[in-house]
Short mmCIF file of C-alpha atoms and ligand atoms in Angstrom, two decimals:
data_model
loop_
_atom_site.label_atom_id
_atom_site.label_comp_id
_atom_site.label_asym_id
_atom_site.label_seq_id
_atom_site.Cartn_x
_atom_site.Cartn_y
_atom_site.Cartn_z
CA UNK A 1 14.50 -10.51 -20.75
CA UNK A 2 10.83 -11.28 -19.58
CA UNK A 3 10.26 -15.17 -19.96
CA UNK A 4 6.59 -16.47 -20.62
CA UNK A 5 5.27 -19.84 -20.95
CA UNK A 6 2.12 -20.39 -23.36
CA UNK A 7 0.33 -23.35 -22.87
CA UNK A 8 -1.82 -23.82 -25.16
CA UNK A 9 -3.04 -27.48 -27.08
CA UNK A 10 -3.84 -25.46 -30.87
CA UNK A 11 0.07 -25.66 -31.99
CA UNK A 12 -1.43 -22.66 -34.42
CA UNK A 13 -2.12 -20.42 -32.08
CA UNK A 14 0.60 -21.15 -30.09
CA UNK A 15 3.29 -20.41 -32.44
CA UNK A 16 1.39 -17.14 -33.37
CA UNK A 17 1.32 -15.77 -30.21
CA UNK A 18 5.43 -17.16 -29.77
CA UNK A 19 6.45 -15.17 -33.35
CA UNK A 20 4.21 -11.98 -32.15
CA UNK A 21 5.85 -11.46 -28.27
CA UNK A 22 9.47 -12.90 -29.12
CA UNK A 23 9.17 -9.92 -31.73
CA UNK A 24 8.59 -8.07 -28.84
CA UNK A 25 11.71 -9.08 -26.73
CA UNK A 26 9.88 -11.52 -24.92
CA UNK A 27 11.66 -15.11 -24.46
CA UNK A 28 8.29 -17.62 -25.02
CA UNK A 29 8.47 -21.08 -24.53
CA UNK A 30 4.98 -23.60 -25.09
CA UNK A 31 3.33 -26.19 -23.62
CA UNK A 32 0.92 -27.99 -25.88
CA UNK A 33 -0.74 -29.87 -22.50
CA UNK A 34 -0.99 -29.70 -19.11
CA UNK A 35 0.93 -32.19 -18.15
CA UNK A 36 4.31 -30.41 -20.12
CA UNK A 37 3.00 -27.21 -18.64
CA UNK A 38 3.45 -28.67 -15.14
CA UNK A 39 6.88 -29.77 -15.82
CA UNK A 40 7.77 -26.45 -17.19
CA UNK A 41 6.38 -24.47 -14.34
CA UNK A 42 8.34 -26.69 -12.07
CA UNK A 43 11.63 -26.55 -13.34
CA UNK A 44 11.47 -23.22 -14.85
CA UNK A 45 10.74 -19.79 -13.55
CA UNK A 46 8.77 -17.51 -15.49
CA UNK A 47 7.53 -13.80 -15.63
CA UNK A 48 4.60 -14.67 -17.08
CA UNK A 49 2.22 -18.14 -18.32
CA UNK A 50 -0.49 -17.77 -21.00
CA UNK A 51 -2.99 -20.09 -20.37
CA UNK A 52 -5.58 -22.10 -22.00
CA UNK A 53 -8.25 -23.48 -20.36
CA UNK A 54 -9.67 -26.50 -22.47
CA UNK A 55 -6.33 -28.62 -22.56
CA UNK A 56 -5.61 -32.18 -22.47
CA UNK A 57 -4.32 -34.29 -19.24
CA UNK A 58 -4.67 -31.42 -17.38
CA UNK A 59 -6.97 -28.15 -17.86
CA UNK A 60 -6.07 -24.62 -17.35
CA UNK A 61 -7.48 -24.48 -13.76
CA UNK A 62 -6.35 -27.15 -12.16
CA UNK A 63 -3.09 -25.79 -13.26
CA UNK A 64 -4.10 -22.23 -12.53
CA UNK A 65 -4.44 -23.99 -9.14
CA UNK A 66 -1.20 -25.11 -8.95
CA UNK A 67 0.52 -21.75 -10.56
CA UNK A 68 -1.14 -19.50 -7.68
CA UNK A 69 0.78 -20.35 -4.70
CA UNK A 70 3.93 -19.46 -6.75
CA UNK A 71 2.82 -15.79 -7.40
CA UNK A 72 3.66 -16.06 -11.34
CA UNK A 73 0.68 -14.08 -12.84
CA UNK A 74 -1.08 -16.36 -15.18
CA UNK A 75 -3.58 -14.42 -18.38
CA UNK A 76 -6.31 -17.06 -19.49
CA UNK A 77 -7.01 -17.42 -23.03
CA UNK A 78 -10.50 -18.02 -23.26
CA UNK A 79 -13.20 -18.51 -26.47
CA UNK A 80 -15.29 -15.54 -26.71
CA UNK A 81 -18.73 -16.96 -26.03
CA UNK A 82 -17.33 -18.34 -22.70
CA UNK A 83 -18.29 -16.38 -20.19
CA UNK A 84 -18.26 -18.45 -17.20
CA UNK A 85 -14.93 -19.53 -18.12
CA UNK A 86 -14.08 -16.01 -18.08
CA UNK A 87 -15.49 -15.45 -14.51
CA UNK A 88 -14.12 -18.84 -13.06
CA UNK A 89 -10.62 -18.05 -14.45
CA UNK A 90 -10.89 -14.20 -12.56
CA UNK A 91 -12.64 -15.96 -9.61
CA UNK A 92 -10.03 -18.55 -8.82
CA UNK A 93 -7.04 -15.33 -9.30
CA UNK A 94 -6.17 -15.22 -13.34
CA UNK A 95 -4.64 -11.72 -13.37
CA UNK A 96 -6.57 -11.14 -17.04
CA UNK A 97 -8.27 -12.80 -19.52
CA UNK A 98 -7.48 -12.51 -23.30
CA UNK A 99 -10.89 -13.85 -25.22
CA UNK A 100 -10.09 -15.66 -28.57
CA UNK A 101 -10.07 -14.78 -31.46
CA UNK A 102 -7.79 -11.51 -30.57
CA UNK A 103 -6.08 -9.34 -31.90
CA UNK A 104 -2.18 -9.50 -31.44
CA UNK A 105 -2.78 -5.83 -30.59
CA UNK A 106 -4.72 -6.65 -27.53
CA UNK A 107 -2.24 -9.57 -26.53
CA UNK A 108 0.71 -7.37 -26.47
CA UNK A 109 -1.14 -4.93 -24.70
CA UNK A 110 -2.98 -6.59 -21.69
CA UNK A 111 0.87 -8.48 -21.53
CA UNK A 112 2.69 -5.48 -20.80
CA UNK A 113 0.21 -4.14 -18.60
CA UNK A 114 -0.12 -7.04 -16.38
CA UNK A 115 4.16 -7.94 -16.41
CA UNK A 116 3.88 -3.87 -15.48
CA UNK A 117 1.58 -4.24 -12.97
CA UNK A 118 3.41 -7.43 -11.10
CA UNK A 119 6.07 -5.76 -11.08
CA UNK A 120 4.67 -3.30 -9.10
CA UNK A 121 3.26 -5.34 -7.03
CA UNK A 122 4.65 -4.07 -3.53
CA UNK A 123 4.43 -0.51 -4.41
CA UNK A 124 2.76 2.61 -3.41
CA UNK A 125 0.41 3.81 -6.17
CA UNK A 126 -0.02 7.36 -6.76
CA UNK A 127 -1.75 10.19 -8.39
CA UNK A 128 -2.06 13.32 -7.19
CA UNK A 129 -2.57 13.72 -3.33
CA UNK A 130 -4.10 9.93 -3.28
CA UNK A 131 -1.63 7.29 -2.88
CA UNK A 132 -3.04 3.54 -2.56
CA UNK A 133 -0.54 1.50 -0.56
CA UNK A 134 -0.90 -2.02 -2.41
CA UNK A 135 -0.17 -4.21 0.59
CA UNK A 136 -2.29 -2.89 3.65
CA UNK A 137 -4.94 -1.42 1.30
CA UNK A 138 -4.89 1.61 2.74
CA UNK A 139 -5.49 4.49 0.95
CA UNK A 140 -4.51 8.17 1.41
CA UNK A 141 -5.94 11.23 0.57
CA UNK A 142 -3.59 13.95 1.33
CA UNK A 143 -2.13 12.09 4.39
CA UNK A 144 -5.28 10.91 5.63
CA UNK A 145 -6.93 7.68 5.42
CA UNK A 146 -9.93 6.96 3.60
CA UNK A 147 -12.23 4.38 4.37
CA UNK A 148 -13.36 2.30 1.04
CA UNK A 149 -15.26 -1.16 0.79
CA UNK A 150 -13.34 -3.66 -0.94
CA UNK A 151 -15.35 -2.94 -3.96
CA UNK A 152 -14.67 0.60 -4.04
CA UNK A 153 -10.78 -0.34 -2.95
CA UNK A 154 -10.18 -3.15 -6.17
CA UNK A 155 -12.04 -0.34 -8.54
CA UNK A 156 -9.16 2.46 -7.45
CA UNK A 157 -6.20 0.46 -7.84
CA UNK A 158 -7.93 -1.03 -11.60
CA UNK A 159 -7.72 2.58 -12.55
CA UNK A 160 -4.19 3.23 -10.80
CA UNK A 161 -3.20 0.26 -13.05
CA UNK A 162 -4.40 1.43 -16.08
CA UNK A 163 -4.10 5.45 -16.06
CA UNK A 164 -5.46 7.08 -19.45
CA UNK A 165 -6.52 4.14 -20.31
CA UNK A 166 -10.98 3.61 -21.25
CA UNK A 167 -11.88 0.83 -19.30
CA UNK A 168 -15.24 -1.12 -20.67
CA UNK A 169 -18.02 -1.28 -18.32
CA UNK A 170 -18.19 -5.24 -18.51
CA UNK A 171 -14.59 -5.72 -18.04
CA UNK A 172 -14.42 -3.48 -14.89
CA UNK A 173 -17.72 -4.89 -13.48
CA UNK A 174 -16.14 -8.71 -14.34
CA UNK A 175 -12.67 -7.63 -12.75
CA UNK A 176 -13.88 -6.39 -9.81
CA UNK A 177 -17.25 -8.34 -8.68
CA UNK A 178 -15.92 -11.45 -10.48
CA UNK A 179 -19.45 -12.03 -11.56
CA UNK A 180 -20.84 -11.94 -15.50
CA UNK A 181 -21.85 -8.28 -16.28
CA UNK A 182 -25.73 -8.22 -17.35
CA UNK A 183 -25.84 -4.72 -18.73
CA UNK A 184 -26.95 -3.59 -15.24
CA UNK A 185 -25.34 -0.28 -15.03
CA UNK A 186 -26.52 0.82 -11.82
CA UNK A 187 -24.10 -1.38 -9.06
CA UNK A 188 -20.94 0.18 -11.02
CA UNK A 189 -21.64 3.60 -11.95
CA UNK A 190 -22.76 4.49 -8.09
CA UNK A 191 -19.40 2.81 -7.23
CA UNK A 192 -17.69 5.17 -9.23
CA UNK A 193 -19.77 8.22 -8.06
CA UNK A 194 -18.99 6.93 -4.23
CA UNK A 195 -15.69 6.81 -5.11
CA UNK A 196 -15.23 9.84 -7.06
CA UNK A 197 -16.92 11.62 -4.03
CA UNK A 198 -14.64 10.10 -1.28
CA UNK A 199 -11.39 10.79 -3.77
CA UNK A 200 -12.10 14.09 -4.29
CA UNK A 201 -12.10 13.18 -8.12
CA UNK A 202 -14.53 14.42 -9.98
CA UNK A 203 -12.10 15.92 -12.86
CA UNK A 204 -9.99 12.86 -12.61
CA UNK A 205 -12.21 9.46 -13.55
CA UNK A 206 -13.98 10.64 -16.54
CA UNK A 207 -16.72 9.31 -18.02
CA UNK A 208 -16.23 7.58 -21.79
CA UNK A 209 -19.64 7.62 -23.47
CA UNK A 210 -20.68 4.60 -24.56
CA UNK A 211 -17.58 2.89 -23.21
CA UNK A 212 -17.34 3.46 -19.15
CA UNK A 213 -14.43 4.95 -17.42
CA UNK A 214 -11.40 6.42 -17.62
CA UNK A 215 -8.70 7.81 -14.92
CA UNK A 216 -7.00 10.94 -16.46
CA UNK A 217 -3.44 12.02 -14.58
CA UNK A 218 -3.95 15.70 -15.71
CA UNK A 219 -0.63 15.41 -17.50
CA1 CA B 1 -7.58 -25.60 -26.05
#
């Protein structure tokens, strides 16, 4: 059973998050500061840690700070008209942000996905003829390397992650350049044509109107 710590101050939103993932299997135990989150995190291992930013005694990057060097992957919850917060928490190595209000839809969904994708972590991503080894960063295209920037690199193994999935423009551009996404279409979409060209992949990352992108396994 996956074990995730929430730490977050607003007891309310705390306990629905605890009801709505222990539903789900998941073991959940809170933190209502930073200073119990610390304790936690030191005596107890976890899969996963929810994570507030505005806390008292000690806020949701100094722990994130602290959380890193252990390799648990940490999700921020952030308010929605925080954007830097959003950024800074990505910057400094959240593996996703969850912006609040949500939906418990969302939470369950971006929790499975990221406990899915740690998992993975070491592995060999596939699809096709391309496989994206996770550690080097190499990537193969029918047994032959490809040469990628890092941009072009982080934007391949986003869509590995997330196969069949529509990823939002903004998202994607705030995942990968770790910078607020102005509406500027341009830097992301030649990314993905660069990328689509040096793939091979024309048929596979399809364009979602109005939405951005989405990697299709054919199946
Ligand atoms: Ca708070």
């Amino acid at each position: 059973m996956k074990k995730i710590l929430i730490v977050e101050d607003e007891e309310r939103i705390a306990s629905l998050i605890e009801i709505n993932l222990a539903a789900e299997g998941y073991r959940c135990i809170c933190a209502f500061d930073g200073n119990a989150a610390a304790d936690l995190i030191e005596k107890e291992k976890f899969d996963l840690i929810l994570l507030d930013i505005m806390l008292p005694k000690i806020n949701g990057y100094e722990l994130l700070e602290y959380i890193k060097p252990l390799g648990v992957p940490v999700i921020f919850l952030t308010a929605k008209n925080k954007v830097d917060d959003r950024i800074k928490g990505l910057k400094l190595g959240a593996d996703d942000y969850i912006s609040k209000p949500f939906q418990i839809g969302e939470l369950l969904a971006r929790v499975e996905a990221v406990l899915r994708r740690c998992g993975n972590a070491e592995r060999v991503l596939s699809l096709g003829d391309v496989e994206v080894e996770m550690k080097s960063r190499v990537v193969y295209k029918a047994g032959a390397p490809v040469e990628l920037t890092v941009k072009e690199f982080d934007l391949l193994v986003e869509f590995m992650q997330n196969k069949n999935v529509a990823l939002y423009r903004d998202r994607l551009y705030e995942k990968v350049w770790g910078e607020v996404y102005m509406g500027d279409t341009r830097t992301l979409d030649s990314h993905i044509q660069r990328l689509r060209k040096k793939l091979g992949w024309d048929n596979y990352i399809k364009t979602v109107f109005r939405v951005g992108y989405r990697l299709e396994d054919g199946e």
